[in-house]
Short mmCIF file of C-alpha atoms and ligand atoms in Angstrom, two decimals:
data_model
loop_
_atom_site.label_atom_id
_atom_site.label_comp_id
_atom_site.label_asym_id
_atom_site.label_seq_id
_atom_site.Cartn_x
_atom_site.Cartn_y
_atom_site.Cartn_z
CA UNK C 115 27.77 21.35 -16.48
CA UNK C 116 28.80 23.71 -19.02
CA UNK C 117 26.31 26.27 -21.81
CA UNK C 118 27.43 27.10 -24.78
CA UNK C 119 28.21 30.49 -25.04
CA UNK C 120 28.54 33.53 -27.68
CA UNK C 121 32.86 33.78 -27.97
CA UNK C 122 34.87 31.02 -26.84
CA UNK C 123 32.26 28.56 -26.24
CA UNK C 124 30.76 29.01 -29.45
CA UNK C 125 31.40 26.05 -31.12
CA UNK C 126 29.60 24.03 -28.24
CA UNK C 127 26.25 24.57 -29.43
CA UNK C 128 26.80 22.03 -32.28
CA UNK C 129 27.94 18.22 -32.44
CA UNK C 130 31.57 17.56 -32.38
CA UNK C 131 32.31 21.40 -31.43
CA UNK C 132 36.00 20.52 -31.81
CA UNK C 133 36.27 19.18 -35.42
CA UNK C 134 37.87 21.20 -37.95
CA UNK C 135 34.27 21.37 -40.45
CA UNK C 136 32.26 22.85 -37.17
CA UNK C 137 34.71 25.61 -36.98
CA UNK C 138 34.85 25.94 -40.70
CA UNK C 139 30.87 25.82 -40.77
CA UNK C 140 30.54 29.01 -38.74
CA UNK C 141 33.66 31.07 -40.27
CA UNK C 142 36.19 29.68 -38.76
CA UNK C 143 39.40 30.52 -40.19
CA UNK C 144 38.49 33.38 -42.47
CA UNK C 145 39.84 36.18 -40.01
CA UNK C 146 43.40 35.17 -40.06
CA UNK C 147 43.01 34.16 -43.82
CA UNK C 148 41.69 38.07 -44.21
CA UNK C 149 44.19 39.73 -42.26
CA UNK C 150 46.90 37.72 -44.35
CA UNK C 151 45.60 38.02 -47.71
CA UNK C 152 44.84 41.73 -47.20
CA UNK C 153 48.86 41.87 -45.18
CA UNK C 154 45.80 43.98 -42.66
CA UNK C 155 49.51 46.37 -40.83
CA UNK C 156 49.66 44.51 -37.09
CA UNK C 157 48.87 47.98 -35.82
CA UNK C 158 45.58 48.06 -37.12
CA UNK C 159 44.81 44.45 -35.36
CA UNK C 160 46.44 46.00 -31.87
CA UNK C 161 44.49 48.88 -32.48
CA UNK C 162 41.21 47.32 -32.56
CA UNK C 163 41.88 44.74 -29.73
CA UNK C 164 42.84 47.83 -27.67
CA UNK C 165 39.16 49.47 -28.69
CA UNK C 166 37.41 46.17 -27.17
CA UNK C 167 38.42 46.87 -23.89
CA UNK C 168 39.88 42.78 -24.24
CA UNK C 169 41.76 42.65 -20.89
CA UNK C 170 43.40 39.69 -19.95
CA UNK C 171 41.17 36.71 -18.21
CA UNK C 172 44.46 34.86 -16.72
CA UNK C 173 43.96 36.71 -13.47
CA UNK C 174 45.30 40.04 -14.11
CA UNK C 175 43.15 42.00 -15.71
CA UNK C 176 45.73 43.66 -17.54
CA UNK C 177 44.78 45.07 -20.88
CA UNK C 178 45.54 42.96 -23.93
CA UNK C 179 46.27 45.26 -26.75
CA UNK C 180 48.63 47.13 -24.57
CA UNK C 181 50.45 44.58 -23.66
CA UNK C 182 50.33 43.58 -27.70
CA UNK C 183 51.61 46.83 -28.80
CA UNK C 184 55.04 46.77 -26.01
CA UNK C 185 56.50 44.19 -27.93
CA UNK C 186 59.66 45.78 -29.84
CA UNK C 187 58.43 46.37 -33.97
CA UNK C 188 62.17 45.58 -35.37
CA UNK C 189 62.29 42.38 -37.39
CA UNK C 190 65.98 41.57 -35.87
CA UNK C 191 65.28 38.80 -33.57
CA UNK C 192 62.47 36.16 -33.22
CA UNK C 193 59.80 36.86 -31.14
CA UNK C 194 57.54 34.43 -29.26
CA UNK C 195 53.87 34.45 -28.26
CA UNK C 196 52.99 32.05 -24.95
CA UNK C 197 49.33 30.87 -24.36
CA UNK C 198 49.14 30.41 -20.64
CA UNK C 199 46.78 27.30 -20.58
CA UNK C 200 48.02 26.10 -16.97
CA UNK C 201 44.64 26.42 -15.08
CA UNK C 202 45.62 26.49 -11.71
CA UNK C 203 43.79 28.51 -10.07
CA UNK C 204 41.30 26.62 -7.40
CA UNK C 205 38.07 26.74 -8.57
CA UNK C 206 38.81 27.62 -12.54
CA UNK C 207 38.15 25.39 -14.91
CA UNK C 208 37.22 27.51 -18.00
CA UNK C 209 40.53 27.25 -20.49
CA UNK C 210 40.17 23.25 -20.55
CA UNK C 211 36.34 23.31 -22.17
CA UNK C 212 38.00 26.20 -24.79
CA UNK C 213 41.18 23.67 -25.90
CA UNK C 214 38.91 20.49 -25.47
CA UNK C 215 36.05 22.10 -27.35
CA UNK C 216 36.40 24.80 -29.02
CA UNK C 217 40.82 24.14 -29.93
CA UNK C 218 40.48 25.70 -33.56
CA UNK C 219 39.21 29.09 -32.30
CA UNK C 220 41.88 29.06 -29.75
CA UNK C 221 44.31 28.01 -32.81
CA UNK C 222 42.84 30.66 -34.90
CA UNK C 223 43.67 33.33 -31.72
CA UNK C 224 46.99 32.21 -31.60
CA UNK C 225 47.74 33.03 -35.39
CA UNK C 226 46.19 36.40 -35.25
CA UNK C 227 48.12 37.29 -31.82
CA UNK C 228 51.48 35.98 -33.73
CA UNK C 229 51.03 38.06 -36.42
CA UNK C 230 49.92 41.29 -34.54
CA UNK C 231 53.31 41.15 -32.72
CA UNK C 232 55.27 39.38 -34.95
CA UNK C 233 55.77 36.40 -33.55
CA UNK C 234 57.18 33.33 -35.55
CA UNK C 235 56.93 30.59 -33.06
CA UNK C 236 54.08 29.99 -30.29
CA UNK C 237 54.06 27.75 -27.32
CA UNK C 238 50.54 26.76 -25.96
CA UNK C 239 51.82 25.35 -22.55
CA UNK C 240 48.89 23.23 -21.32
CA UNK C 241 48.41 22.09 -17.38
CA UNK C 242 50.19 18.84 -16.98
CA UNK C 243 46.54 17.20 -15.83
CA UNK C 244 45.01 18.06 -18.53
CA UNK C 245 45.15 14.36 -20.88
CA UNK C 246 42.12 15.34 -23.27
CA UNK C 247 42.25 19.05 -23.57
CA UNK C 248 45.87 18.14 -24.59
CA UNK C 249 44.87 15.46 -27.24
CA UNK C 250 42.29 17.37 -28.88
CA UNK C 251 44.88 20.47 -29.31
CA UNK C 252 47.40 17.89 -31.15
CA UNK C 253 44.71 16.46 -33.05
CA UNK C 254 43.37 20.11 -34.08
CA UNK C 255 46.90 21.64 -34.74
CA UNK C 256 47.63 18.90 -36.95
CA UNK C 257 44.75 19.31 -39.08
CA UNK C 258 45.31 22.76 -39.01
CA UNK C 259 48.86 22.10 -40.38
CA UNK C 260 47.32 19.74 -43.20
CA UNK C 261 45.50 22.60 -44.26
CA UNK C 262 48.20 25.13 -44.25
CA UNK C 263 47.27 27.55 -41.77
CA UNK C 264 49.87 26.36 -39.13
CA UNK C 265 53.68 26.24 -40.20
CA UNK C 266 55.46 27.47 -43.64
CA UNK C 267 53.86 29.51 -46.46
CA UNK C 268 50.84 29.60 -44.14
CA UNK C 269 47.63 30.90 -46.75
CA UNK C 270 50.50 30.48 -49.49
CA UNK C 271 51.76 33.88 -47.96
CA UNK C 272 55.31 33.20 -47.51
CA UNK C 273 54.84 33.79 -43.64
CA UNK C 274 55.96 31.02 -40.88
CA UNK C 275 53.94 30.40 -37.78
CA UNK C 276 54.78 27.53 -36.11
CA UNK C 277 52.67 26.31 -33.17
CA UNK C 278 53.58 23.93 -30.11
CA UNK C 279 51.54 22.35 -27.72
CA UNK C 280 53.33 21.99 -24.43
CA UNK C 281 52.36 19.60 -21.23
CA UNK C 282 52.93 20.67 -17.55
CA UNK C 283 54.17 18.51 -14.91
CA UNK C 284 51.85 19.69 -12.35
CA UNK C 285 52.21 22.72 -10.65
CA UNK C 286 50.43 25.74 -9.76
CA UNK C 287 53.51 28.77 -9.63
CA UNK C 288 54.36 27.60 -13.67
CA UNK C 289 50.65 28.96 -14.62
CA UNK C 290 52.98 32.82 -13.31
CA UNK C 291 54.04 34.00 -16.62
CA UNK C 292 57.70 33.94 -16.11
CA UNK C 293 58.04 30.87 -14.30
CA UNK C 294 56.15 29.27 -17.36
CA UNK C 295 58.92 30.85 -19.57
CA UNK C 296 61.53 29.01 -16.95
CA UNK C 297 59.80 25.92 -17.67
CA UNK C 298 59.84 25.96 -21.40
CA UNK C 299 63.34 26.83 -21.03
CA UNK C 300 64.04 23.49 -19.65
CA UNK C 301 64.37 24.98 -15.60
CA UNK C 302 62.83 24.63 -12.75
CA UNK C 303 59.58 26.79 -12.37
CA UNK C 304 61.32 29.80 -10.82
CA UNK C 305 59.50 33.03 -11.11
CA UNK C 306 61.79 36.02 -12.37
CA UNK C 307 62.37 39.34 -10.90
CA UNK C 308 60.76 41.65 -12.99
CA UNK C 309 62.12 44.44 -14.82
CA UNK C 310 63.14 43.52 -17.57
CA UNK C 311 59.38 42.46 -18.71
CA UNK C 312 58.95 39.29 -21.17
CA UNK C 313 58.57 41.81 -24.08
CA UNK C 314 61.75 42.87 -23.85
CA UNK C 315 63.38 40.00 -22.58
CA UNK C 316 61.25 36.72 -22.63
CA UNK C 317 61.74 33.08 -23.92
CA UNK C 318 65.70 32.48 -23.91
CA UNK C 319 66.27 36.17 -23.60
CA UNK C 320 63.41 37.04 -26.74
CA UNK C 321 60.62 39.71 -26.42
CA UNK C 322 57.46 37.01 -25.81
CA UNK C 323 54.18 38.11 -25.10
CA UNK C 324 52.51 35.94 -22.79
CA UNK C 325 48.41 35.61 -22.39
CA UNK C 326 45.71 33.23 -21.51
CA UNK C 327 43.63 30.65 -23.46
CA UNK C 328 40.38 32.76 -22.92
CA UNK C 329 41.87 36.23 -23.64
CA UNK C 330 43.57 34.34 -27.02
CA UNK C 331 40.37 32.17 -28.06
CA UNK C 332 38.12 35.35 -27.67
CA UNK C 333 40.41 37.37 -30.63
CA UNK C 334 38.63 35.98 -33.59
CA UNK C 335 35.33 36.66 -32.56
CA UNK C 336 36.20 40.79 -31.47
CA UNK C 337 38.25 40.94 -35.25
CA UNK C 338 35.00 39.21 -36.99
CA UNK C 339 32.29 41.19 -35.31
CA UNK C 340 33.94 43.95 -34.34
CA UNK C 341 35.57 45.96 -31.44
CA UNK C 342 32.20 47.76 -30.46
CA UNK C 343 30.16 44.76 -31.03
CA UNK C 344 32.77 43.08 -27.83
CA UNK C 345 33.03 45.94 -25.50
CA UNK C 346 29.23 46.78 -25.84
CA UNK C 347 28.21 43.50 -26.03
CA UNK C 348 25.45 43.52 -22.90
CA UNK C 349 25.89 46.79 -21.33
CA UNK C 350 27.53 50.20 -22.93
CA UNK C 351 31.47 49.56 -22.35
CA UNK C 352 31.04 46.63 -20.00
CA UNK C 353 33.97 45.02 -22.35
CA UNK C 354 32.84 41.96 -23.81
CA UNK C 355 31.94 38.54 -22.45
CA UNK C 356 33.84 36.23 -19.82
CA UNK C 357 33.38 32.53 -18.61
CA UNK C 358 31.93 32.16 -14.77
CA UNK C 359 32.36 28.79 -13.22
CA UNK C 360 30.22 29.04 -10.20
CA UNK C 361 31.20 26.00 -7.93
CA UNK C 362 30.55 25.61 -4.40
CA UNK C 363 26.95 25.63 -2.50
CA UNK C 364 24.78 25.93 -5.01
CA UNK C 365 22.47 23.74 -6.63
CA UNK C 366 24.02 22.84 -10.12
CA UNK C 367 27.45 24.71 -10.41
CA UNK C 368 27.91 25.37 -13.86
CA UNK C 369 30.87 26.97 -16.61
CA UNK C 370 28.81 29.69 -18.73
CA UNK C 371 29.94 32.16 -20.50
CA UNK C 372 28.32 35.13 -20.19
CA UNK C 373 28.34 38.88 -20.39
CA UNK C 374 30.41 41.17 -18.20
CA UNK C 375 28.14 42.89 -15.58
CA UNK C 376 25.31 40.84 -14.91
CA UNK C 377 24.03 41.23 -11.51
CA UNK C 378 25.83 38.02 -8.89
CA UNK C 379 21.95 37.63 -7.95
CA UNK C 380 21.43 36.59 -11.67
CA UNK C 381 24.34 34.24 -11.93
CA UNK C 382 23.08 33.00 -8.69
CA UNK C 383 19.88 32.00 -10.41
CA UNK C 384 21.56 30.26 -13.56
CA UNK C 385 22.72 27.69 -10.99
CA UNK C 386 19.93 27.00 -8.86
CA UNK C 387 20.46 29.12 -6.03
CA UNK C 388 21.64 28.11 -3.11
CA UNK C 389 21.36 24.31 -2.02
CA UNK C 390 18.81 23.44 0.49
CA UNK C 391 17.24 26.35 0.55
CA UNK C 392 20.18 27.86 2.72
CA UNK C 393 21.66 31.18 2.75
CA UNK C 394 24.17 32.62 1.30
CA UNK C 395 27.22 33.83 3.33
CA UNK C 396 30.40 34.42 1.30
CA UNK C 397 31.55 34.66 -1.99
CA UNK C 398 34.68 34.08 -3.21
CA UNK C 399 34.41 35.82 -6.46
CA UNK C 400 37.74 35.31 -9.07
CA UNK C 401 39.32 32.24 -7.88
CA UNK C 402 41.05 31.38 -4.54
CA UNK C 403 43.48 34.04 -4.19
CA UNK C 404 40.87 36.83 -4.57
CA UNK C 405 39.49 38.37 -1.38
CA UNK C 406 36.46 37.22 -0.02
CA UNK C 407 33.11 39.28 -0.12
CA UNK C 408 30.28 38.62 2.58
CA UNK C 409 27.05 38.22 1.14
CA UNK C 410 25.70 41.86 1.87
CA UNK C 411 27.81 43.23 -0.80
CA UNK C 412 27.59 40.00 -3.71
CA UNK C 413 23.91 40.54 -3.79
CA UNK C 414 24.57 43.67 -4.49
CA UNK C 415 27.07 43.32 -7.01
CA UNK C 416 27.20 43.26 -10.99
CA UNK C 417 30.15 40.72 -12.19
CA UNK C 418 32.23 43.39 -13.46
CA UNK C 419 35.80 44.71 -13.31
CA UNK C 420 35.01 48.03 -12.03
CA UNK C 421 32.47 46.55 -9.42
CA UNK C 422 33.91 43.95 -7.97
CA UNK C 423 37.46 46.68 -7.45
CA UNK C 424 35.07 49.01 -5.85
CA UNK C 425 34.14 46.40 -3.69
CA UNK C 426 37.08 45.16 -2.59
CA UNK C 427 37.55 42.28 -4.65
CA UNK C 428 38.37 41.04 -8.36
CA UNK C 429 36.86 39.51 -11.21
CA UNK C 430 39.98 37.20 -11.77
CA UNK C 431 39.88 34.03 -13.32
CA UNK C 432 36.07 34.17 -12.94
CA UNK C 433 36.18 31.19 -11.15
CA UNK C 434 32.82 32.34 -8.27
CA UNK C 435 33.20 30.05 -5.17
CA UNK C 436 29.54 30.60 -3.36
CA UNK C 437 29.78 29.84 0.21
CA UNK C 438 26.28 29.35 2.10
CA UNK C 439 25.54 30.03 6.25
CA UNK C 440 26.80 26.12 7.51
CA UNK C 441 29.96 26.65 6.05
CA UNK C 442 33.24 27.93 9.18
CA UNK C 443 35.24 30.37 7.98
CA UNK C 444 38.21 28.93 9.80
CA UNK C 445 38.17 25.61 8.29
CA UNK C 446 37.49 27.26 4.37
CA UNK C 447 40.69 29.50 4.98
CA UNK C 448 43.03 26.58 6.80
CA UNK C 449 41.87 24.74 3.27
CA UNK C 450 43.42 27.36 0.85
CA UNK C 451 46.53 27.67 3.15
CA UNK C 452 47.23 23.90 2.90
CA UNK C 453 46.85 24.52 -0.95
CA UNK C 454 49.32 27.43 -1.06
CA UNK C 455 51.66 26.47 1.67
CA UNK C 456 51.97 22.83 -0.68
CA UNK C 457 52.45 24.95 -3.46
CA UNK C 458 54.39 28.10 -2.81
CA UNK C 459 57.77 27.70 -4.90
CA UNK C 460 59.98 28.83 -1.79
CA UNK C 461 62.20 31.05 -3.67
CA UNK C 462 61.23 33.84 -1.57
CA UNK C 463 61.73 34.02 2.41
CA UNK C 464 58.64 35.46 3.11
CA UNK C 465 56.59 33.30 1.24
CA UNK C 466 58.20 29.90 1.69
CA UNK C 467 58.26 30.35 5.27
CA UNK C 468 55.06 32.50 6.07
CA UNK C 469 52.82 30.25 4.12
CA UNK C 470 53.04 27.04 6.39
CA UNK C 471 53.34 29.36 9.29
CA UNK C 472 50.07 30.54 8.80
CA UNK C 473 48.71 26.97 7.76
CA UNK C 474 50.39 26.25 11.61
CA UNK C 475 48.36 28.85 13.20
CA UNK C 476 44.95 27.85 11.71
CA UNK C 477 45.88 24.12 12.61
CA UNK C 478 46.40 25.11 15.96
CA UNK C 479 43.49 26.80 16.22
CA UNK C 480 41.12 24.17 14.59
CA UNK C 481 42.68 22.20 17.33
CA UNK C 482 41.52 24.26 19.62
CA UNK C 483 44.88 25.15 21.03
CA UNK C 484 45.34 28.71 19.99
CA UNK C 485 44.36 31.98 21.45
CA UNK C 486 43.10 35.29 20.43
CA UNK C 487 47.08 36.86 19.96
CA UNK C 488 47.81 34.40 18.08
CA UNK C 489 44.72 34.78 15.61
CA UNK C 490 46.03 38.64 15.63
CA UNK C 491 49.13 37.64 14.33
CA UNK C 492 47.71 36.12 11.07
CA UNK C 493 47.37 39.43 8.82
CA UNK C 494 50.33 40.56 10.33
CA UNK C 495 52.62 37.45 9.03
CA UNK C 496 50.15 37.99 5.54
CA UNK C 497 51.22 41.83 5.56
CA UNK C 498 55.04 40.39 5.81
CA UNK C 499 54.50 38.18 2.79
CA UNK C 500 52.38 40.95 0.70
CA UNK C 501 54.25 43.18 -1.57
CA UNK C 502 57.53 41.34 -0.65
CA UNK C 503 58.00 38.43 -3.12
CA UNK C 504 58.77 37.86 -6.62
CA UNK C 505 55.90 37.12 -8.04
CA UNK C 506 52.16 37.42 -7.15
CA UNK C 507 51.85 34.51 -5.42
CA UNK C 508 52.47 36.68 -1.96
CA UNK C 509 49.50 38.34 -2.87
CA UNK C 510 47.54 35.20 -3.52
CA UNK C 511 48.08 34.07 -0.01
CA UNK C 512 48.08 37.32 2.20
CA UNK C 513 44.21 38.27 0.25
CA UNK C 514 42.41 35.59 1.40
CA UNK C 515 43.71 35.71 5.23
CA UNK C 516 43.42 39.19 5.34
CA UNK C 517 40.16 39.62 3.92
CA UNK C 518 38.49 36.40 5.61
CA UNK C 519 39.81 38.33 8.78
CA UNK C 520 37.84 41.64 7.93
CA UNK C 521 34.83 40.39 6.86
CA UNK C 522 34.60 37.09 9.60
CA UNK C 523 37.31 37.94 12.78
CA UNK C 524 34.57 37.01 15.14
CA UNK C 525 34.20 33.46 13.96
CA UNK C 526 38.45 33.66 14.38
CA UNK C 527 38.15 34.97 17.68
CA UNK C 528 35.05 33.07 19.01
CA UNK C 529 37.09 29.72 17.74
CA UNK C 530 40.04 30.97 20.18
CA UNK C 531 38.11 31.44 22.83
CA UNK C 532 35.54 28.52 22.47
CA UNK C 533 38.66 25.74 21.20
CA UNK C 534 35.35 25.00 18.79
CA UNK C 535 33.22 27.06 15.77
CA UNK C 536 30.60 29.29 16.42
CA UNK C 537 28.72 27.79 13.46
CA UNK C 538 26.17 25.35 14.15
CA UNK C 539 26.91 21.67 13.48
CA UNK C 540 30.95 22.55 12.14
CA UNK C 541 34.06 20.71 14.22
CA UNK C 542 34.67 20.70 18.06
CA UNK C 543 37.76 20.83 19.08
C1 FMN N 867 50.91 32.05 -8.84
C2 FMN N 867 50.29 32.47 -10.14
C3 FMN N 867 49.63 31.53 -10.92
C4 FMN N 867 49.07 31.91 -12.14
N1 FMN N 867 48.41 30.96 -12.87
C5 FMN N 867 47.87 31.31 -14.07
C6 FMN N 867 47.22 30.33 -14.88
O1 FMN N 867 47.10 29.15 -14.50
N2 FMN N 867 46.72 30.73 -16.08
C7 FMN N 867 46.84 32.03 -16.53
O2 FMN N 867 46.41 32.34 -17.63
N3 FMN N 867 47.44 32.97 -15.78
C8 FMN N 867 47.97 32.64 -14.57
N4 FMN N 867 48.61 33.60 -13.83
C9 FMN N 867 48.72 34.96 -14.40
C10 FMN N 867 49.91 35.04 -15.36
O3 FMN N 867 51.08 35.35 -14.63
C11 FMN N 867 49.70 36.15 -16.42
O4 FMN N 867 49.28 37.33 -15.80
C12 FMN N 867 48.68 35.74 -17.48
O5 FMN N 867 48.96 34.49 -18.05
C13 FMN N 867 48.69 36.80 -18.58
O6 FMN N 867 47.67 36.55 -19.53
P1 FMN N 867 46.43 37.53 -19.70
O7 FMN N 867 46.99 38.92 -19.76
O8 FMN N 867 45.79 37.11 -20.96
O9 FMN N 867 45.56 37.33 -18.50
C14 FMN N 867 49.17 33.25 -12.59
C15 FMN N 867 49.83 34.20 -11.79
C16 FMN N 867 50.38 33.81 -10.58
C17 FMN N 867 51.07 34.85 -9.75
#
């Protein structure tokens, strides 16, 4: 199920949220048509996105206007913009409800991102799965085209911003910025070694500046209302608003889109609670490759940045995966490896072969034919795998093993010694 919500899922609250007249009905398009008419200097745009705290909701975290203003100012070369609309992330499905409903907003983002760094031509690169969210953005662009405010002479200004929609072919590492840029390149979904950075070098060698849907769609609303209306939307400088999808054990898991730094034990209640009237004993809390939090510390947590990094943990993608007291530790992580062993790229060593070697161990040991050394030697192959790949992906597979084993090791070790889970009702060897 998903709520309509106060920045990107604005639209939802009224029939056919993704036509053209509903955006036009509640202002859409006037910002960019503003900040062209009145030539409003790119700084000034940068400037304010910087003041509303925006930082990006791929994953990261890392703060939008900032990475706005490293893009070079010199008119000598064409400069891209990227919307990262892969959505790969297990558990996240926030970005496909913003192109599906809400594509003129994210349309309208994309213009006033293009012009802030001076970017001609825009690729939104869309997850290969996604078959509406893709139709509704070619539908949408076009009409935004008819209208003029995508392509030549957009708002009769003499400027050119051309927008692309582009489809995936179904892989997680592409959703890494610079293997997306790879991709759109016509290659293989390679991540690059980084320096140089995409706003120096980028698509086919061009500064690019490369964000996601959410952090994009949620630009005309901060320009409209306001920097200080954004960052102090709920909560003095809690910075703005961000979409939860809270899957897992809970009664109705829902998308909503909410205000950073309510309390987990509220979000908990938008969905139910927990189902059956169980308890809760883990939360995943940004998507699968953050680290796990037991429930001790979620129930005492308030979905923010700065909380969830005290804890231990990340905001993410958003994407809350609430785990309740039946569920085996073992068998939740030996799921993500099987994801992330399938899906690691295998340019790096580390990663290509420590991935399935740890998928081997928890096999083995769901098998009941492992042993406590061997359970030791998990978040030592993770810390081999951590810190020494490309991209982030090490990262996204040595969090979860390592932090499942701090927070649960004696359902890890009980499994060795038992062959079976310590958890009531789960598999016997
Ligand atoms: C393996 C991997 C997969 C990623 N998948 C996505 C994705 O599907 N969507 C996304 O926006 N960012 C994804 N990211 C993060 C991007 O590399 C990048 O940080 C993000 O698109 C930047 O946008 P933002 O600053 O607006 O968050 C992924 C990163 C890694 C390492």
């Amino acid at each position: 199920m998903i709520e309509p919500g106060p920045v990107c899922y604005r639209t939802l609250a009224y029939p056919n949220s993704h036509h053209l007249s509903t955006y036009q009905a509640i202002g859409g398009y006037e910002v960019i048509k503003d900040i062209i008419t009145n030539q409003t200097p790119a700084d000034t745009i940068i400037e304010a996105i910087k003041a509303s705290g925006l930082v990006g909701r791929g994953g990261a975290a890392f703060p939008s206007g900032l990475k706005m203003s490293f893009m070079p100012k010199s008119a000598d070369t064409i400069k891209y913009l990227v919307c990262n609309s892969d959505e790969g992330e297990p558990g996240t499905s926030k970005d496909r409800f913003i192109l599906s409903e809400n594509p003129h907003q994210l349309i309208e983002g994309l213009l006033i991102a293009a012009y802030a760094i001076g970017a001609s031509v825009v690729y939104n690169y869309l997850r290969g799965e996604f078959d509406v969210p893709y139709q509704r953005m070619e539908k949408a662009l076009e009409e935004a085209r008819e209208q003029g405010y995508v392509g030549q002479n957009i708002f009769n200004s003499g400027l050119t911003i051309d927008i692309y929609n582009v489809s995936g072919a179904g892989s997680y590492i592409v959703g890494e910025e610079t293997a997306m840029l790879e991709s759109l390149e016509g290659k293989r979904a390679y991540p690059r070694a980084k320096p140089p950075f995409p706003a120096m070098s980028g698509l086919y060698g061009c500064p690019t500046t490369i964000n996601n849907t959410e952090t994009l769609a949620s630009l005309p609303v901060i320009i409209q209302q306001g920097p200080s209306w954004y960052k102090n939307y709920h909560s003095e400088n809690s910075g703005g608003t961000k979409i939860f999808c809270v899957s897992g054990h809970v009664m109705r898991p829902k998308i909503m889109e909410l205000p950073l730094g309510i309390p987990f034990t509220e979000l908990l209640d938008k969905v139910g609670g927990i189902r059956d009237g169980n308890r809760l004993k883990a939360v995943i809390p940004g998507g699968s490759s953050m680290k796990i939090l037991p429930a001790e510390v979620m129930l005492n947590i308030h979905m923010d940045y700065a909380s969830l990094k005290a804890a231990g943990s990340a905001i993410g993608t958003g994407a809350v995966i609430v785990l309740d007291e039946t569920c085996c530790m073992v068998e939740i992580l030996t799921c993500l490896m099987n994801f992330y062993k399938h899906e690691s790229c295998g340019q790096c060593t580390p990663c290509r072969e420590g991935t399935p070697w740890i998928y081997r161990t928890l096999i083995e040991l769901l098998n009941g034919k492992s042993s406590v050394a061997a359970v030791e030697s998990l978040c030592r192959i993770a810390g081999n795998i951590e810190g020494k790949t490309i991209c982030a992906f090490g990262e996204a597979v040595a969090w979860p093993v390592t932090s499942f084993l701090q927070h649960f090791s004696d359902e890890f070790i009980y499994f060795a010694e038992h062959g079976h889970s310590m958890v009531k009702g789960r598999k016997k060897s």
